[in-house]
Amino acid sequence: MASRSVSPGAALLRSSRMFSMPNPIPASPGDYSSATKHHSATATIPYPTHLTITTPSTSRVNGDWGLKRPLPLKTTTKQTIPLVRVRQMDSREHVTDFRSASDHTMTLKKFQELNLPVSVPAPRANDKDLFTRYPKSVFEEDGDVTAIDPEQAQATENKRWKFKGPWLAGMTDGEFNKWLEKNVRAKRAEFRAYLKEIYAKELNEDRKRQAIRDQAPIPPDMGADGITDHEFMEHLRDLRQDRLVLFRHVSRFLDLAPLTTNSALLSTMKLNRAQQFDKENPYSTNGPPITHPSAGLSYLRTPNFIDNHPIYGPQKYHPPVKARIMKPRHPNTGVHEAIVGVAGIIADRATDQKMLGYAITSPRATTQGRLELEKRGGAKLYYKLDSATIDSSGRIRINVADPGHPTTELVVKELLGEDGTKNDVYMHSMQAISTQDVPRNPRSHHNPRKTHLLGSRESYGLGRDIKRT
């Protein structure tokens, strides 16, 4: 069957880049408590909101980006990598408003080069080091659930990240009142019926337990219709006094994002009533994420994979990455911890490595406290990657630590030629492999396996005349 022909205008719109661009997504809501603080107008926002557009070099020379009009060459040809984001396709002045998109695009590429999986954040600040040491992937089946049945909503409320209702702790008074008028007040009758069903189940369980104690036959279950209005009103008065149980019923009925348990409400618990204290949701402290917890940055599920070195073969430890000292430590000015940047992202270190004392005299601590002006890019150190998380505002949080084994940093420096030997070890190894004669019959030339020069003391500059003591 022949395909249906389209008009020239429809064919032009179908192949046009301008009409295939999606609408920008909303920006990050930000922190309302920091409204009086100074923020840079040119600072990179937490996540991109506009589509990134690129073009080949042959088209960039002519200003052709596939848009309505060519972009100026004076601005677009100065970029190393052609990446722009269009904020407004057309204006009253007939000008296309665009900006460079290298910030988020290059950050995405650098983050993917780290091969770092995204893990679930710690529910509390005290558990941060424990979750960093034993990360849990955001792609686990018990937590990465979006299509939830009503029966599974209660069982997964302490693990999942997707909820129908908002996170009340992150709403302003105006947003909360508007949400009450629009989504809550009309469900008053449904909520009363929901509480009546739960009260009927509680009465049936109490009657069964009492029958078992009295060794009597178990009575039939009673439905919500068997509860009188007077009994239900007494039950509502009882619930208003027990805030923990009331808040739990409201949260499950509206499917609200979880909140941390307030210790002040423990005094309102009713005696002889069973209470349920499960493990808190990891998003209860700072709120659930605005998108999937991985944010599409990495689809790795575990860091348990082996890195293969081009000469040394499979490695036991992951190679450390080079981090830049963005702000050195200077206790006299109030900066007690050095700020470290990895792949364009400010990283966080373990608590024991931040503390002063045992590490103040180490070479790494000296580098963290020195402002390097002669070296290009400032002082840099190698760190081991522990975990990465996405917070509720869409920011990337990377946790790093000092290299666990001293040879891992040495191997990386040797590969990059930063060990002072100008990469002589790899050059000699490659030349030896290229000049080696391949026999016609490999079985007739038996070469016993010898110790490779790369693992000897000479390859690390220790020399041959070292005497053992």
PDB file of C-alpha atoms in Angstrom, residues 138-343:
ATOM      1  CA  VAL A 138      17.592   3.590  43.067  1.00  0.00           C
ATOM      2  CA  PHE A 139      16.606   0.825  40.632  1.00  0.00           C
ATOM      3  CA  GLU A 140      15.753  -1.772  43.283  1.00  0.00           C
ATOM      4  CA  GLU A 141      12.390  -3.407  42.687  1.00  0.00           C
ATOM      5  CA  ASP A 142      10.967  -2.606  46.114  1.00  0.00           C
ATOM      6  CA  GLY A 143      11.559   1.162  45.783  1.00  0.00           C
ATOM      7  CA  ASP A 144      11.507   1.926  42.056  1.00  0.00           C
ATOM      8  CA  VAL A 145       7.738   1.533  41.675  1.00  0.00           C
ATOM      9  CA  THR A 146       5.484   3.948  39.795  1.00  0.00           C
ATOM     10  CA  ALA A 147       2.427   1.833  38.881  1.00  0.00           C
ATOM     11  CA  ILE A 148       1.127   0.984  42.354  1.00  0.00           C
ATOM     12  CA  ASP A 149      -2.017  -0.919  43.215  1.00  0.00           C
ATOM     13  CA  PRO A 150      -4.092   0.358  46.162  1.00  0.00           C
ATOM     14  CA  GLU A 151      -3.163  -2.776  48.084  1.00  0.00           C
ATOM     15  CA  GLN A 152       0.577  -2.172  47.580  1.00  0.00           C
ATOM     16  CA  ALA A 153       0.543   1.549  48.400  1.00  0.00           C
ATOM     17  CA  GLN A 154       0.644   0.968  52.153  1.00  0.00           C
ATOM     18  CA  ALA A 155       3.303  -1.753  51.981  1.00  0.00           C
ATOM     19  CA  THR A 156       5.698   0.369  49.906  1.00  0.00           C
ATOM     20  CA  GLU A 157       5.113   3.787  51.485  1.00  0.00           C
ATOM     21  CA  ASN A 158       8.475   3.682  53.299  1.00  0.00           C
ATOM     22  CA  LYS A 159      10.497   2.780  50.192  1.00  0.00           C
ATOM     23  CA  ARG A 160       8.991   4.330  47.072  1.00  0.00           C
ATOM     24  CA  TRP A 161       9.567   7.845  45.752  1.00  0.00           C
ATOM     25  CA  LYS A 162       6.399   8.382  43.688  1.00  0.00           C
ATOM     26  CA  PHE A 163       3.362   9.780  45.529  1.00  0.00           C
ATOM     27  CA  LYS A 164       0.120  11.331  44.357  1.00  0.00           C
ATOM     28  CA  GLY A 165       0.052  14.006  47.040  1.00  0.00           C
ATOM     29  CA  PRO A 166       2.576  16.788  47.710  1.00  0.00           C
ATOM     30  CA  TRP A 167       5.271  17.058  50.354  1.00  0.00           C
ATOM     31  CA  LEU A 168       3.637  19.327  52.927  1.00  0.00           C
ATOM     32  CA  ALA A 169       6.884  20.444  54.555  1.00  0.00           C
ATOM     33  CA  GLY A 170       8.031  22.036  51.282  1.00  0.00           C
ATOM     34  CA  MET A 171       4.881  24.087  50.666  1.00  0.00           C
ATOM     35  CA  THR A 172       4.273  27.698  51.581  1.00  0.00           C
ATOM     36  CA  ASP A 173       1.132  28.852  53.409  1.00  0.00           C
ATOM     37  CA  GLY A 174      -0.445  30.097  50.210  1.00  0.00           C
ATOM     38  CA  GLU A 175       0.259  26.870  48.331  1.00  0.00           C
ATOM     39  CA  PHE A 176      -1.064  24.805  51.234  1.00  0.00           C
ATOM     40  CA  ASN A 177      -4.343  26.756  51.498  1.00  0.00           C
ATOM     41  CA  LYS A 178      -4.849  26.575  47.739  1.00  0.00           C
ATOM     42  CA  TRP A 179      -4.226  22.824  47.792  1.00  0.00           C
ATOM     43  CA  LEU A 180      -6.750  22.381  50.625  1.00  0.00           C
ATOM     44  CA  GLU A 181      -9.478  24.256  48.764  1.00  0.00           C
ATOM     45  CA  LYS A 182      -8.872  22.503  45.462  1.00  0.00           C
ATOM     46  CA  ASN A 183      -8.078  18.879  46.396  1.00  0.00           C
ATOM     47  CA  VAL A 184      -8.993  18.141  50.016  1.00  0.00           C
ATOM     48  CA  ARG A 185     -12.241  19.789  51.099  1.00  0.00           C
ATOM     49  CA  ALA A 186     -14.292  17.966  48.461  1.00  0.00           C
ATOM     50  CA  LYS A 187     -13.127  14.579  49.833  1.00  0.00           C
ATOM     51  CA  ARG A 188     -14.522  14.963  53.341  1.00  0.00           C
ATOM     52  CA  ALA A 189     -17.280  12.381  52.893  1.00  0.00           C
ATOM     53  CA  GLU A 190     -14.847   9.925  51.286  1.00  0.00           C
ATOM     54  CA  PHE A 191     -12.432  10.313  54.182  1.00  0.00           C
ATOM     55  CA  ARG A 192     -15.157   9.584  56.731  1.00  0.00           C
ATOM     56  CA  ALA A 193     -16.107   6.419  54.843  1.00  0.00           C
ATOM     57  CA  TYR A 194     -12.415   5.479  54.726  1.00  0.00           C
ATOM     58  CA  LEU A 195     -12.079   5.905  58.503  1.00  0.00           C
ATOM     59  CA  LYS A 196     -15.254   3.894  59.042  1.00  0.00           C
ATOM     60  CA  GLU A 197     -13.857   0.970  57.053  1.00  0.00           C
ATOM     61  CA  ILE A 198     -10.643   1.026  59.072  1.00  0.00           C
ATOM     62  CA  TYR A 199     -12.578   1.225  62.352  1.00  0.00           C
ATOM     63  CA  ALA A 200     -14.643  -1.809  61.315  1.00  0.00           C
ATOM     64  CA  LYS A 201     -11.455  -3.804  60.644  1.00  0.00           C
ATOM     65  CA  GLU A 202     -10.057  -2.832  64.044  1.00  0.00           C
ATOM     66  CA  LEU A 203     -13.265  -3.912  65.792  1.00  0.00           C
ATOM     67  CA  ASN A 204     -13.218  -7.256  63.982  1.00  0.00           C
ATOM     68  CA  GLU A 205      -9.620  -7.897  65.032  1.00  0.00           C
ATOM     69  CA  ASP A 206     -10.407  -6.992  68.650  1.00  0.00           C
ATOM     70  CA  ARG A 207     -13.409  -9.318  68.659  1.00  0.00           C
ATOM     71  CA  LYS A 208     -11.326 -12.180  67.248  1.00  0.00           C
ATOM     72  CA  ARG A 209      -8.601 -11.720  69.840  1.00  0.00           C
ATOM     73  CA  GLN A 210     -11.171 -11.622  72.626  1.00  0.00           C
ATOM     74  CA  ALA A 211     -12.838 -14.788  71.333  1.00  0.00           C
ATOM     75  CA  ILE A 212      -9.488 -16.594  71.272  1.00  0.00           C
ATOM     76  CA  ARG A 213      -8.807 -15.556  74.876  1.00  0.00           C
ATOM     77  CA  ASP A 214     -12.263 -16.736  76.007  1.00  0.00           C
ATOM     78  CA  GLN A 215     -11.965 -19.939  73.914  1.00  0.00           C
ATOM     79  CA  ALA A 216     -15.220 -19.055  72.218  1.00  0.00           C
ATOM     80  CA  PRO A 217     -16.189 -19.385  68.547  1.00  0.00           C
ATOM     81  CA  ILE A 218     -14.940 -16.581  66.340  1.00  0.00           C
ATOM     82  CA  PRO A 219     -17.804 -14.202  65.500  1.00  0.00           C
ATOM     83  CA  PRO A 220     -18.497 -13.211  61.879  1.00  0.00           C
ATOM     84  CA  ASP A 221     -16.952 -10.045  60.516  1.00  0.00           C
ATOM     85  CA  MET A 222     -18.885  -6.840  60.887  1.00  0.00           C
ATOM     86  CA  GLY A 223     -19.023  -4.339  58.051  1.00  0.00           C
ATOM     87  CA  ALA A 224     -18.925  -0.566  58.184  1.00  0.00           C
ATOM     88  CA  ASP A 225     -22.744  -0.462  58.079  1.00  0.00           C
ATOM     89  CA  GLY A 226     -22.916  -2.152  61.484  1.00  0.00           C
ATOM     90  CA  ILE A 227     -21.231   0.819  63.224  1.00  0.00           C
ATOM     91  CA  THR A 228     -23.659   3.359  64.643  1.00  0.00           C
ATOM     92  CA  ASP A 229     -23.164   7.097  64.266  1.00  0.00           C
ATOM     93  CA  HIS A 230     -22.623   7.507  68.000  1.00  0.00           C
ATOM     94  CA  GLU A 231     -19.835   4.903  68.034  1.00  0.00           C
ATOM     95  CA  PHE A 232     -18.176   6.468  65.007  1.00  0.00           C
ATOM     96  CA  MET A 233     -18.255   9.964  66.522  1.00  0.00           C
ATOM     97  CA  GLU A 234     -16.649   8.642  69.716  1.00  0.00           C
ATOM     98  CA  HIS A 235     -13.975   7.034  67.576  1.00  0.00           C
ATOM     99  CA  LEU A 236     -13.317  10.343  65.773  1.00  0.00           C
ATOM    100  CA  ARG A 237     -12.906  12.151  69.113  1.00  0.00           C
ATOM    101  CA  ASP A 238     -10.435   9.473  70.136  1.00  0.00           C
ATOM    102  CA  LEU A 239      -8.457   9.896  66.899  1.00  0.00           C
ATOM    103  CA  ARG A 240      -8.168  13.659  67.366  1.00  0.00           C
ATOM    104  CA  GLN A 241      -6.285  13.026  70.592  1.00  0.00           C
ATOM    105  CA  ASP A 242      -3.863  10.522  69.028  1.00  0.00           C
ATOM    106  CA  ARG A 243      -2.122  12.659  66.413  1.00  0.00           C
ATOM    107  CA  LEU A 244       0.253   9.952  65.168  1.00  0.00           C
ATOM    108  CA  VAL A 245      -2.583   7.627  64.151  1.00  0.00           C
ATOM    109  CA  LEU A 246      -4.625  10.486  62.648  1.00  0.00           C
ATOM    110  CA  PHE A 247      -1.706  11.746  60.583  1.00  0.00           C
ATOM    111  CA  ARG A 248      -1.034   8.219  59.350  1.00  0.00           C
ATOM    112  CA  HIS A 249      -4.643   7.826  58.170  1.00  0.00           C
ATOM    113  CA  VAL A 250      -4.627  11.213  56.415  1.00  0.00           C
ATOM    114  CA  SER A 251      -1.319  10.470  54.714  1.00  0.00           C
ATOM    115  CA  ARG A 252      -2.469   7.100  53.415  1.00  0.00           C
ATOM    116  CA  PHE A 253      -5.827   8.417  52.238  1.00  0.00           C
ATOM    117  CA  LEU A 254      -4.311  11.320  50.257  1.00  0.00           C
ATOM    118  CA  ASP A 255      -1.116   9.386  49.396  1.00  0.00           C
ATOM    119  CA  LEU A 256       1.067  12.201  50.734  1.00  0.00           C
ATOM    120  CA  ALA A 257       4.832  12.228  50.554  1.00  0.00           C
ATOM    121  CA  PRO A 258       6.245  11.011  53.872  1.00  0.00           C
ATOM    122  CA  LEU A 259       7.342  13.259  56.707  1.00  0.00           C
ATOM    123  CA  THR A 260       9.687  12.646  59.604  1.00  0.00           C
ATOM    124  CA  THR A 261       8.057  11.609  62.874  1.00  0.00           C
ATOM    125  CA  ASN A 262       7.884  14.470  65.351  1.00  0.00           C
ATOM    126  CA  SER A 263       9.051  13.295  68.759  1.00  0.00           C
ATOM    127  CA  ALA A 264       6.701  15.798  70.441  1.00  0.00           C
ATOM    128  CA  LEU A 265       3.717  13.768  69.254  1.00  0.00           C
ATOM    129  CA  LEU A 266       4.805  10.648  71.146  1.00  0.00           C
ATOM    130  CA  SER A 267       3.122  11.977  74.298  1.00  0.00           C
ATOM    131  CA  THR A 268      -0.271  11.927  72.528  1.00  0.00           C
ATOM    132  CA  MET A 269      -0.244   8.157  71.993  1.00  0.00           C
ATOM    133  CA  LYS A 270      -3.151   6.344  73.545  1.00  0.00           C
ATOM    134  CA  LEU A 271      -2.483   3.559  76.012  1.00  0.00           C
ATOM    135  CA  ASN A 272      -3.163  -0.041  74.977  1.00  0.00           C
ATOM    136  CA  ARG A 273      -3.219   0.881  71.293  1.00  0.00           C
ATOM    137  CA  ALA A 274      -0.814  -0.804  68.906  1.00  0.00           C
ATOM    138  CA  GLN A 275       1.468   1.650  67.115  1.00  0.00           C
ATOM    139  CA  GLN A 276       3.374   1.030  63.921  1.00  0.00           C
ATOM    140  CA  PHE A 277       6.885   2.498  63.660  1.00  0.00           C
ATOM    141  CA  ASP A 278       8.493   1.363  60.441  1.00  0.00           C
ATOM    142  CA  LYS A 279      11.764   2.470  58.956  1.00  0.00           C
ATOM    143  CA  GLU A 280      11.517   6.018  57.677  1.00  0.00           C
ATOM    144  CA  ASN A 281      11.348   6.784  54.007  1.00  0.00           C
ATOM    145  CA  PRO A 282      14.701   8.008  52.617  1.00  0.00           C
ATOM    146  CA  TYR A 283      12.922  11.063  51.192  1.00  0.00           C
ATOM    147  CA  SER A 284      11.091  12.064  54.371  1.00  0.00           C
ATOM    148  CA  THR A 285      13.672  14.609  55.564  1.00  0.00           C
ATOM    149  CA  ASN A 286      14.288  16.643  52.399  1.00  0.00           C
ATOM    150  CA  GLY A 287      11.304  15.607  50.316  1.00  0.00           C
ATOM    151  CA  PRO A 288      10.882  13.283  47.318  1.00  0.00           C
ATOM    152  CA  PRO A 289      12.731  14.046  44.066  1.00  0.00           C
ATOM    153  CA  ILE A 290      11.035  16.059  41.349  1.00  0.00           C
ATOM    154  CA  THR A 291      11.866  13.335  38.816  1.00  0.00           C
ATOM    155  CA  HIS A 292      13.152   9.772  38.900  1.00  0.00           C
ATOM    156  CA  PRO A 293      15.856   9.401  41.598  1.00  0.00           C
ATOM    157  CA  SER A 294      18.453   8.627  38.927  1.00  0.00           C
ATOM    158  CA  ALA A 295      17.523  11.733  36.871  1.00  0.00           C
ATOM    159  CA  GLY A 296      18.631   9.781  33.784  1.00  0.00           C
ATOM    160  CA  LEU A 297      22.296  10.413  34.610  1.00  0.00           C
ATOM    161  CA  SER A 298      23.373   6.822  35.127  1.00  0.00           C
ATOM    162  CA  TYR A 299      21.661   3.472  34.653  1.00  0.00           C
ATOM    163  CA  LEU A 300      24.258   1.428  36.502  1.00  0.00           C
ATOM    164  CA  ARG A 301      22.794  -0.587  39.309  1.00  0.00           C
ATOM    165  CA  THR A 302      25.928  -1.476  41.251  1.00  0.00           C
ATOM    166  CA  PRO A 303      29.573  -0.365  41.448  1.00  0.00           C
ATOM    167  CA  ASN A 304      30.696  -4.002  41.653  1.00  0.00           C
ATOM    168  CA  PHE A 305      32.427  -4.265  38.302  1.00  0.00           C
ATOM    169  CA  ILE A 306      36.088  -4.669  37.363  1.00  0.00           C
ATOM    170  CA  ASP A 307      38.165  -2.018  35.620  1.00  0.00           C
ATOM    171  CA  ASN A 308      40.579  -3.420  33.079  1.00  0.00           C
ATOM    172  CA  HIS A 309      43.985  -1.734  32.885  1.00  0.00           C
ATOM    173  CA  PRO A 310      45.654  -1.737  29.428  1.00  0.00           C
ATOM    174  CA  ILE A 311      48.861  -3.295  30.833  1.00  0.00           C
ATOM    175  CA  TYR A 312      48.226  -4.518  34.374  1.00  0.00           C
ATOM    176  CA  GLY A 313      44.945  -6.168  33.505  1.00  0.00           C
ATOM    177  CA  PRO A 314      41.909  -6.404  35.825  1.00  0.00           C
ATOM    178  CA  GLN A 315      42.152  -4.149  38.856  1.00  0.00           C
ATOM    179  CA  LYS A 316      40.888  -4.889  42.338  1.00  0.00           C
ATOM    180  CA  TYR A 317      40.007  -1.265  43.063  1.00  0.00           C
ATOM    181  CA  HIS A 318      38.371   1.363  40.912  1.00  0.00           C
ATOM    182  CA  PRO A 319      40.795   4.064  39.765  1.00  0.00           C
ATOM    183  CA  PRO A 320      40.571   7.336  41.684  1.00  0.00           C
ATOM    184  CA  VAL A 321      39.628  10.535  39.891  1.00  0.00           C
ATOM    185  CA  LYS A 322      41.321  13.901  39.940  1.00  0.00           C
ATOM    186  CA  ALA A 323      39.522  16.556  41.970  1.00  0.00           C
ATOM    187  CA  ARG A 324      40.186  20.267  42.108  1.00  0.00           C
ATOM    188  CA  ILE A 325      40.538  22.219  45.328  1.00  0.00           C
ATOM    189  CA  MET A 326      37.954  24.937  44.742  1.00  0.00           C
ATOM    190  CA  LYS A 327      38.548  26.694  48.068  1.00  0.00           C
ATOM    191  CA  PRO A 328      41.497  25.683  50.295  1.00  0.00           C
ATOM    192  CA  ARG A 329      41.138  25.246  54.018  1.00  0.00           C
ATOM    193  CA  HIS A 330      41.962  28.347  56.043  1.00  0.00           C
ATOM    194  CA  PRO A 331      40.833  28.180  59.696  1.00  0.00           C
ATOM    195  CA  ASN A 332      41.783  31.808  60.351  1.00  0.00           C
ATOM    196  CA  THR A 333      39.084  32.996  57.949  1.00  0.00           C
ATOM    197  CA  GLY A 334      36.506  30.430  59.074  1.00  0.00           C
ATOM    198  CA  VAL A 335      37.019  27.923  56.247  1.00  0.00           C
ATOM    199  CA  HIS A 336      37.704  24.730  58.241  1.00  0.00           C
ATOM    200  CA  GLU A 337      37.056  22.306  55.365  1.00  0.00           C
ATOM    201  CA  ALA A 338      38.454  22.406  51.846  1.00  0.00           C
ATOM    202  CA  ILE A 339      35.839  22.516  49.081  1.00  0.00           C
ATOM    203  CA  VAL A 340      36.526  19.848  46.462  1.00  0.00           C
ATOM    204  CA  GLY A 341      35.110  19.719  42.929  1.00  0.00           C
ATOM    205  CA  VAL A 342      34.794  16.542  40.843  1.00  0.00           C
ATOM    206  CA  ALA A 343      33.609  16.623  37.210  1.00  0.00           C
TER     207      ALA A 343
END
